Amino acid sequence: MFMHNKRLMYTVRVAEPNPALATLMLEQFGGPQGELAAAMRYFTQALAEEDPGRRDMLFDIATEELSHLEVIGSIVAMLNRGIKGQMAEAAMTEAELYMALNRGGESHTTAVLFGGAPALVNSAGVPWTAAYIDSIGDPTCDLRSNIAAESRAKIVYERLINVTDDPGIKEALGFLMTREVAHQKSFEKALYSIQPNFPPGKLPGDGKYTDKYYNLSQGSGDARGPWNSGDQWERIDDPERQMAVDGGDGQASVQLSAADEATVIAMAERMASTPDDPVTGAELGAGPGAGRTRRTNGADARP
Ligand code: MN
Ligand code: MN
């Protein structure tokens, strides 16, 4: 079950209202790297997790992410607290109010449509979607995805910290950013607590291909590094050894029933191309700049 405590996880001290800054902060409220996405990611993973330790961790972190959602949402609400009252009470002239809500970004949408309340949209007004969550139900995959999600969230917080000089907001964002670092550390430990954890899943990779590096983009800029050279790699530069690597003919085939085979042949015959040179609509209407055409009307290559 969930319970709510009226104290925030981190105290929110906003120096002054700023609707344009509020819309930037929405990125971590309803955006793909935001707190709702993080909370739902770990909550849904926790529900299906069999390992008691990972299940406990996922519920702990999911609940913390909801607490982060509350912190970032409170920052948005405080930044919009001025425009909220001004919109509701028509406290200024029409022109002044118009100027006040067109402060940049999506701030006018936040004011007119949401009344200054934090909405589950990103900083460009795109609605939050469950498609942001890419859990697949395998802990070694999901933990890797969680590690990547935490690192992306950390970077978005870093960018948001860089666009405001409000010390209270900087401090709260710094806390939220730091907690994503801590979550990344927990997820890394949880991943490496599963041995082995690579490759993901139960089936082993095919030893014929696991250690090969196909150098498929060749030319100036070809580089060597630990990702394609050294003891772990057989690097394949020869194009002939990059095609039909299974030793087959490199063609696609399928066994069809006699009836299906006859149907496919009939279809192919009906839609076969001929070597005749047909006159096309492009040629009939061709003018200067059409290039070489057969029936021209003032075209470049007049007969
Ligand atoms: Mn968070
Ligand atoms: Mn996190």
mmCIF file of C-alpha atoms and ligand atoms in Angstrom:
data_model
loop_
_atom_site.group_PDB
_atom_site.id
_atom_site.type_symbol
_atom_site.label_atom_id
_atom_site.label_comp_id
_atom_site.label_asym_id
_atom_site.label_seq_id
_atom_site.Cartn_x
_atom_site.Cartn_y
_atom_site.Cartn_z
ATOM 1 C CA MET A 1 0.000 0.000 0.000
ATOM 2 C CA PHE A 2 1.018 3.604 -0.296
ATOM 3 C CA MET A 3 0.856 6.252 2.408
ATOM 4 C CA HIS A 4 1.537 9.939 2.056
ATOM 5 C CA ASN A 5 3.649 12.097 4.332
ATOM 6 C CA LYS A 6 3.017 15.813 4.047
ATOM 7 C CA ARG A 7 6.724 16.642 4.324
ATOM 8 C CA LEU A 8 8.599 16.574 1.026
ATOM 9 C CA MET A 9 11.688 14.396 0.686
ATOM 10 C CA TYR A 10 13.664 17.602 0.069
ATOM 11 C CA THR A 11 12.639 21.134 1.013
ATOM 12 C CA VAL A 12 11.636 23.307 -1.968
ATOM 13 C CA ARG A 13 12.669 26.958 -1.647
ATOM 14 C CA VAL A 14 11.915 28.901 -4.840
ATOM 15 C CA ALA A 15 13.143 32.501 -4.849
ATOM 16 C CA GLU A 16 10.499 33.936 -7.196
ATOM 17 C CA PRO A 17 7.866 32.820 -9.745
ATOM 18 C CA ASN A 18 9.112 32.136 -13.269
ATOM 19 C CA PRO A 19 6.608 30.436 -15.651
ATOM 20 C CA ALA A 20 9.167 29.925 -18.427
ATOM 21 C CA LEU A 21 11.516 28.113 -16.036
ATOM 22 C CA ALA A 22 8.535 26.069 -14.809
ATOM 23 C CA THR A 23 7.979 24.677 -18.297
ATOM 24 C CA LEU A 24 11.634 23.600 -18.504
ATOM 25 C CA MET A 25 11.257 21.804 -15.162
ATOM 26 C CA LEU A 26 8.304 19.837 -16.604
ATOM 27 C CA GLU A 27 10.909 17.803 -18.493
ATOM 28 C CA GLN A 28 11.587 15.907 -15.252
ATOM 29 C CA PHE A 29 7.889 15.779 -14.289
ATOM 30 C CA GLY A 30 6.246 14.329 -17.393
ATOM 31 C CA GLY A 31 9.186 13.786 -19.760
ATOM 32 C CA PRO A 32 10.829 10.520 -20.879
ATOM 33 C CA GLN A 33 13.677 10.805 -18.359
ATOM 34 C CA GLY A 34 11.403 12.248 -15.692
ATOM 35 C CA GLU A 35 10.335 11.032 -12.272
ATOM 36 C CA LEU A 36 6.942 9.589 -13.254
ATOM 37 C CA ALA A 37 8.605 7.439 -15.896
ATOM 38 C CA ALA A 38 11.210 6.304 -13.336
ATOM 39 C CA ALA A 39 8.571 5.527 -10.691
ATOM 40 C CA MET A 40 6.395 3.531 -13.093
ATOM 41 C CA ARG A 41 9.424 1.721 -14.524
ATOM 42 C CA TYR A 42 10.537 0.386 -11.140
ATOM 43 C CA PHE A 43 7.027 -0.105 -9.715
ATOM 44 C CA THR A 44 5.937 -2.357 -12.578
ATOM 45 C CA GLN A 45 9.235 -4.247 -12.460
ATOM 46 C CA ALA A 46 8.834 -4.766 -8.690
ATOM 47 C CA LEU A 47 5.353 -6.273 -9.050
ATOM 48 C CA ALA A 48 6.663 -9.117 -11.223
ATOM 49 C CA GLU A 49 10.087 -9.595 -9.577
ATOM 50 C CA GLU A 50 10.695 -13.052 -8.039
ATOM 51 C CA ASP A 51 13.934 -12.285 -6.189
ATOM 52 C CA PRO A 52 13.051 -10.896 -2.733
ATOM 53 C CA GLY A 53 16.072 -8.573 -2.597
ATOM 54 C CA ARG A 54 15.526 -7.026 -6.014
ATOM 55 C CA ARG A 55 11.774 -6.764 -5.371
ATOM 56 C CA ASP A 56 12.418 -4.837 -2.158
ATOM 57 C CA MET A 57 14.953 -2.539 -3.871
ATOM 58 C CA LEU A 58 12.615 -1.831 -6.789
ATOM 59 C CA PHE A 59 9.725 -0.912 -4.465
ATOM 60 C CA ASP A 60 12.045 1.312 -2.399
ATOM 61 C CA ILE A 61 13.371 3.150 -5.435
ATOM 62 C CA ALA A 62 9.950 3.362 -7.154
ATOM 63 C CA THR A 63 8.551 4.991 -4.029
ATOM 64 C CA GLU A 64 11.507 7.362 -3.848
ATOM 65 C CA GLU A 65 10.932 8.342 -7.491
ATOM 66 C CA LEU A 66 7.320 9.223 -6.610
ATOM 67 C CA SER A 67 8.763 11.396 -3.849
ATOM 68 C CA HIS A 68 11.036 13.021 -6.431
ATOM 69 C CA LEU A 69 7.977 13.577 -8.641
ATOM 70 C CA GLU A 70 6.458 15.437 -5.715
ATOM 71 C CA VAL A 71 9.584 17.594 -5.313
ATOM 72 C CA ILE A 72 9.921 18.538 -8.994
ATOM 73 C CA GLY A 73 6.133 19.043 -9.231
ATOM 74 C CA SER A 74 6.285 21.362 -6.221
ATOM 75 C CA ILE A 75 9.047 23.370 -7.917
ATOM 76 C CA VAL A 76 6.803 23.722 -10.998
ATOM 77 C CA ALA A 77 3.842 24.734 -8.835
ATOM 78 C CA MET A 78 5.867 27.374 -6.951
ATOM 79 C CA LEU A 79 7.297 28.800 -10.185
ATOM 80 C CA ASN A 80 3.725 29.095 -11.539
ATOM 81 C CA ARG A 81 2.159 30.386 -8.347
ATOM 82 C CA GLY A 82 2.198 33.973 -9.598
ATOM 83 C CA ILE A 83 0.645 33.373 -12.997
ATOM 84 C CA LYS A 84 -1.921 30.998 -11.443
ATOM 85 C CA GLY A 85 -3.390 33.801 -9.314
ATOM 86 C CA GLN A 86 -3.093 36.375 -12.063
ATOM 87 C CA MET A 87 -4.982 34.127 -14.532
ATOM 88 C CA ALA A 88 -7.700 33.167 -12.062
ATOM 89 C CA GLU A 89 -8.374 36.639 -10.712
ATOM 90 C CA ALA A 90 -7.662 38.708 -13.859
ATOM 91 C CA ALA A 91 -5.467 40.849 -11.651
ATOM 92 C CA MET A 92 -3.966 42.842 -14.528
ATOM 93 C CA THR A 93 -5.115 44.459 -17.744
ATOM 94 C CA GLU A 94 -5.563 42.144 -20.735
ATOM 95 C CA ALA A 95 -2.323 43.341 -22.303
ATOM 96 C CA GLU A 96 -0.323 42.886 -19.103
ATOM 97 C CA LEU A 97 -1.718 39.408 -18.567
ATOM 98 C CA TYR A 98 -1.021 38.495 -22.190
ATOM 99 C CA MET A 99 2.600 39.579 -21.725
ATOM 100 C CA ALA A 100 2.862 37.744 -18.416
ATOM 101 C CA LEU A 101 1.818 34.358 -19.750
ATOM 102 C CA ASN A 102 3.851 34.549 -22.962
ATOM 103 C CA ARG A 103 7.114 34.313 -21.074
ATOM 104 C CA GLY A 104 8.655 31.695 -23.352
ATOM 105 C CA GLY A 105 8.571 27.953 -23.915
ATOM 106 C CA GLU A 106 5.144 26.424 -23.329
ATOM 107 C CA SER A 107 4.375 28.776 -20.428
ATOM 108 C CA HIS A 108 1.190 30.073 -22.084
ATOM 109 C CA THR A 109 -0.143 26.487 -22.351
ATOM 110 C CA THR A 110 0.694 25.837 -18.721
ATOM 111 C CA ALA A 111 -1.188 29.013 -17.759
ATOM 112 C CA VAL A 112 -4.221 28.805 -20.066
ATOM 113 C CA LEU A 113 -4.809 25.047 -20.200
ATOM 114 C CA PHE A 114 -3.458 23.859 -16.838
ATOM 115 C CA GLY A 115 -4.033 26.976 -14.736
ATOM 116 C CA GLY A 116 -0.441 26.915 -13.509
ATOM 117 C CA ALA A 117 -0.670 23.345 -12.179
ATOM 118 C CA PRO A 118 2.077 20.841 -13.029
ATOM 119 C CA ALA A 119 0.837 18.777 -15.982
ATOM 120 C CA LEU A 120 2.119 15.354 -17.024
ATOM 121 C CA VAL A 121 3.794 16.702 -20.139
ATOM 122 C CA ASN A 122 7.405 17.327 -21.057
ATOM 123 C CA SER A 123 8.922 20.769 -21.527
ATOM 124 C CA ALA A 124 7.507 20.965 -25.070
ATOM 125 C CA GLY A 125 3.969 20.002 -23.973
ATOM 126 C CA VAL A 126 4.156 16.386 -25.223
ATOM 127 C CA PRO A 127 1.891 14.218 -23.003
ATOM 128 C CA TRP A 128 3.512 11.564 -20.810
ATOM 129 C CA THR A 129 3.219 8.059 -22.230
ATOM 130 C CA ALA A 130 3.800 4.524 -20.943
ATOM 131 C CA ALA A 131 5.856 4.062 -24.114
ATOM 132 C CA TYR A 132 8.714 5.743 -22.207
ATOM 133 C CA ILE A 133 9.064 2.515 -20.197
ATOM 134 C CA ASP A 134 10.973 -0.267 -21.919
ATOM 135 C CA SER A 135 10.911 -3.028 -19.283
ATOM 136 C CA ILE A 136 11.046 -6.519 -20.767
ATOM 137 C CA GLY A 137 10.728 -8.728 -17.687
ATOM 138 C CA ASP A 138 14.296 -10.070 -17.611
ATOM 139 C CA PRO A 139 16.276 -8.671 -14.658
ATOM 140 C CA THR A 140 19.627 -8.537 -16.475
ATOM 141 C CA CYS A 141 18.012 -6.518 -19.308
ATOM 142 C CA ASP A 142 15.841 -4.362 -17.082
ATOM 143 C CA LEU A 143 18.665 -3.540 -14.671
ATOM 144 C CA ARG A 144 20.854 -2.452 -17.600
ATOM 145 C CA SER A 145 17.995 -0.326 -18.911
ATOM 146 C CA ASN A 146 17.503 1.120 -15.407
ATOM 147 C CA ILE A 147 21.206 1.994 -15.229
ATOM 148 C CA ALA A 148 20.911 3.820 -18.557
ATOM 149 C CA ALA A 149 17.689 5.551 -17.445
ATOM 150 C CA GLU A 150 19.343 6.798 -14.248
ATOM 151 C CA SER A 151 22.322 8.124 -16.178
ATOM 152 C CA ARG A 152 20.018 9.961 -18.610
ATOM 153 C CA ALA A 153 17.998 11.446 -15.729
ATOM 154 C CA LYS A 154 21.257 12.619 -14.145
ATOM 155 C CA ILE A 155 22.223 14.434 -17.348
ATOM 156 C CA VAL A 156 18.816 16.155 -17.724
ATOM 157 C CA TYR A 157 19.072 17.390 -14.110
ATOM 158 C CA GLU A 158 22.570 18.654 -14.811
ATOM 159 C CA ARG A 159 21.260 20.627 -17.804
ATOM 160 C CA LEU A 160 18.366 22.057 -15.764
ATOM 161 C CA ILE A 161 20.774 23.092 -12.991
ATOM 162 C CA ASN A 162 22.760 24.994 -15.622
ATOM 163 C CA VAL A 163 19.786 27.115 -16.759
ATOM 164 C CA THR A 164 18.765 28.642 -13.413
ATOM 165 C CA ASP A 165 20.579 30.851 -10.924
ATOM 166 C CA ASP A 166 17.879 30.348 -8.271
ATOM 167 C CA PRO A 167 19.925 28.877 -5.372
ATOM 168 C CA GLY A 168 16.983 26.994 -3.827
ATOM 169 C CA ILE A 169 16.074 25.334 -7.132
ATOM 170 C CA LYS A 170 19.723 24.529 -7.852
ATOM 171 C CA GLU A 171 19.986 22.876 -4.439
ATOM 172 C CA ALA A 172 16.828 20.753 -4.826
ATOM 173 C CA LEU A 173 17.773 19.735 -8.370
ATOM 174 C CA GLY A 174 21.253 18.876 -7.103
ATOM 175 C CA PHE A 175 19.669 16.518 -4.563
ATOM 176 C CA LEU A 176 17.461 14.878 -7.202
ATOM 177 C CA MET A 177 20.454 14.532 -9.536
ATOM 178 C CA THR A 178 22.559 12.968 -6.779
ATOM 179 C CA ARG A 179 19.877 10.430 -5.928
ATOM 180 C CA GLU A 180 19.928 9.239 -9.566
ATOM 181 C CA VAL A 181 23.651 8.609 -9.085
ATOM 182 C CA ALA A 182 22.849 6.555 -5.971
ATOM 183 C CA HIS A 183 20.158 4.589 -7.829
ATOM 184 C CA GLN A 184 22.578 3.838 -10.637
ATOM 185 C CA LYS A 185 24.998 2.405 -8.077
ATOM 186 C CA SER A 186 22.289 0.175 -6.550
ATOM 187 C CA PHE A 187 21.200 -1.097 -9.969
ATOM 188 C CA GLU A 188 24.802 -1.864 -10.921
ATOM 189 C CA LYS A 189 25.258 -3.867 -7.710
ATOM 190 C CA ALA A 190 21.974 -5.698 -8.294
ATOM 191 C CA LEU A 191 23.029 -6.550 -11.859
ATOM 192 C CA TYR A 192 26.420 -7.926 -10.817
ATOM 193 C CA SER A 193 24.794 -9.825 -7.930
ATOM 194 C CA ILE A 194 23.404 -12.068 -10.682
ATOM 195 C CA GLN A 195 26.163 -14.408 -11.881
ATOM 196 C CA PRO A 196 26.532 -14.874 -14.735
ATOM 197 C CA ASN A 197 24.613 -11.871 -16.070
ATOM 198 C CA PHE A 198 26.013 -11.852 -19.611
ATOM 199 C CA PRO A 199 24.753 -12.609 -22.153
ATOM 200 C CA PRO A 200 21.220 -11.868 -20.954
ATOM 201 C CA GLY A 201 18.754 -14.753 -21.018
ATOM 202 C CA LYS A 202 19.328 -18.508 -20.914
ATOM 203 C CA LEU A 203 20.535 -19.357 -24.426
ATOM 204 C CA PRO A 204 24.278 -18.954 -25.070
ATOM 205 C CA GLY A 205 25.463 -16.995 -28.098
ATOM 206 C CA ASP A 206 26.771 -18.965 -31.096
ATOM 207 C CA GLY A 207 30.553 -19.254 -30.611
ATOM 208 C CA LYS A 208 31.079 -18.872 -34.377
ATOM 209 C CA TYR A 209 30.009 -15.228 -34.159
ATOM 210 C CA THR A 210 30.388 -13.926 -30.592
ATOM 211 C CA ASP A 211 34.046 -12.864 -31.015
ATOM 212 C CA LYS A 212 33.950 -11.564 -34.596
ATOM 213 C CA TYR A 213 34.036 -7.861 -35.437
ATOM 214 C CA TYR A 214 32.803 -7.080 -38.936
ATOM 215 C CA ASN A 215 34.521 -3.938 -40.226
ATOM 216 C CA LEU A 216 31.575 -2.932 -42.413
ATOM 217 C CA SER A 217 32.318 0.792 -42.732
ATOM 218 C CA GLN A 218 35.674 1.037 -44.426
ATOM 219 C CA GLY A 219 37.709 3.966 -45.723
ATOM 220 C CA SER A 220 39.260 7.041 -44.188
ATOM 221 C CA GLY A 221 38.534 7.028 -40.449
ATOM 222 C CA ASP A 222 38.854 3.256 -39.973
ATOM 223 C CA ALA A 223 39.956 2.895 -36.370
ATOM 224 C CA ARG A 224 41.206 0.197 -34.035
ATOM 225 C CA GLY A 225 40.290 -0.046 -30.377
ATOM 226 C CA PRO A 226 39.489 -2.560 -27.665
ATOM 227 C CA TRP A 227 35.988 -2.827 -29.137
ATOM 228 C CA ASN A 228 37.269 -4.425 -32.360
ATOM 229 C CA SER A 229 40.879 -5.527 -31.868
ATOM 230 C CA GLY A 230 42.993 -7.485 -29.399
ATOM 231 C CA ASP A 231 42.664 -10.870 -27.731
ATOM 232 C CA GLN A 232 38.856 -10.827 -27.576
ATOM 233 C CA TRP A 233 38.257 -10.098 -31.246
ATOM 234 C CA GLU A 234 38.715 -11.553 -34.661
ATOM 235 C CA ARG A 235 38.418 -8.560 -36.921
ATOM 236 C CA ILE A 236 37.013 -9.266 -40.380
ATOM 237 C CA ASP A 237 38.050 -6.701 -43.012
ATOM 238 C CA ASP A 238 37.601 -8.834 -46.161
ATOM 239 C CA PRO A 239 34.145 -8.083 -47.685
ATOM 240 C CA GLU A 240 33.964 -11.654 -49.025
ATOM 241 C CA ARG A 241 34.128 -12.899 -45.417
ATOM 242 C CA GLN A 242 31.392 -10.469 -44.340
ATOM 243 C CA MET A 243 28.732 -11.956 -46.671
ATOM 244 C CA ALA A 244 26.815 -15.213 -46.137
ATOM 245 C CA VAL A 245 28.928 -15.730 -43.015
ATOM 246 C CA ASP A 246 27.090 -19.014 -42.340
ATOM 247 C CA GLY A 247 28.725 -20.550 -45.451
ATOM 248 C CA GLY A 248 25.425 -20.715 -47.368
ATOM 249 C CA ASP A 249 24.576 -18.999 -50.659
ATOM 250 C CA GLY A 250 23.297 -15.833 -48.956
ATOM 251 C CA GLN A 251 19.871 -16.159 -50.623
ATOM 252 C CA ALA A 252 16.487 -16.191 -48.888
ATOM 253 C CA SER A 253 14.267 -19.218 -49.492
ATOM 254 C CA VAL A 254 11.192 -20.959 -48.106
ATOM 255 C CA GLN A 255 9.546 -24.328 -48.793
ATOM 256 C CA LEU A 256 6.042 -23.692 -50.194
ATOM 257 C CA SER A 257 3.189 -26.116 -50.710
ATOM 258 C CA ALA A 258 2.474 -26.848 -54.393
ATOM 259 C CA ALA A 259 -0.709 -24.719 -54.225
ATOM 260 C CA ASP A 260 1.106 -21.730 -52.661
ATOM 261 C CA GLU A 261 3.953 -22.098 -55.160
ATOM 262 C CA ALA A 262 1.477 -21.960 -58.099
ATOM 263 C CA THR A 263 -0.251 -18.884 -56.642
ATOM 264 C CA VAL A 264 3.007 -17.009 -56.144
ATOM 265 C CA ILE A 265 4.150 -17.837 -59.696
ATOM 266 C CA ALA A 266 0.800 -16.634 -61.111
ATOM 267 C CA MET A 267 1.114 -13.380 -59.166
ATOM 268 C CA ALA A 268 4.686 -12.849 -60.323
ATOM 269 C CA GLU A 269 3.706 -13.457 -63.981
ATOM 270 C CA ARG A 270 0.775 -11.047 -63.749
ATOM 271 C CA MET A 271 3.004 -8.282 -62.396
ATOM 272 C CA ALA A 272 6.128 -9.032 -64.441
ATOM 273 C CA SER A 273 7.980 -6.039 -65.960
ATOM 274 C CA THR A 274 8.759 -5.976 -69.706
ATOM 275 C CA PRO A 275 11.858 -4.559 -71.454
ATOM 276 C CA ASP A 276 9.606 -2.389 -73.749
ATOM 277 C CA ASP A 277 10.078 1.369 -73.309
ATOM 278 C CA PRO A 278 6.640 2.770 -72.373
ATOM 279 C CA VAL A 279 5.697 6.459 -72.741
ATOM 280 C CA THR A 280 4.961 7.880 -69.311
ATOM 281 C CA GLY A 281 2.958 10.823 -68.046
ATOM 282 C CA ALA A 282 6.189 12.534 -67.055
ATOM 283 C CA GLU A 283 7.334 12.390 -70.699
ATOM 284 C CA LEU A 284 4.021 13.641 -72.113
ATOM 285 C CA GLY A 285 4.158 16.731 -69.973
ATOM 286 C CA ALA A 286 7.916 17.235 -70.160
ATOM 287 C CA GLY A 287 9.345 20.765 -70.494
ATOM 288 C CA PRO A 288 12.781 22.368 -70.073
ATOM 289 C CA GLY A 289 14.782 20.774 -67.268
ATOM 290 C CA ALA A 290 13.151 17.372 -67.638
ATOM 291 C CA GLY A 291 16.357 15.751 -68.882
ATOM 292 C CA ARG A 292 16.270 13.245 -71.760
ATOM 293 C CA THR A 293 12.714 12.259 -72.695
ATOM 294 C CA ARG A 294 11.204 10.571 -75.755
ATOM 295 C CA ARG A 295 8.143 12.785 -76.384
ATOM 296 C CA THR A 296 9.178 16.245 -75.473
ATOM 297 C CA ASN A 297 7.501 19.600 -75.523
ATOM 298 C CA GLY A 298 10.373 22.038 -75.418
ATOM 299 C CA ALA A 299 12.466 19.696 -73.260
ATOM 300 C CA ASP A 300 16.237 19.554 -73.154
ATOM 301 C CA ALA A 301 16.608 16.542 -75.453
ATOM 302 C CA ARG A 302 14.227 17.376 -78.311
ATOM 303 C CA PRO A 303 13.992 14.578 -80.969
HETATM 304 MN MN MN B 1 14.447 10.442 -9.350
HETATM 305 MN MN MN B 2 16.333 7.423 -9.858
#
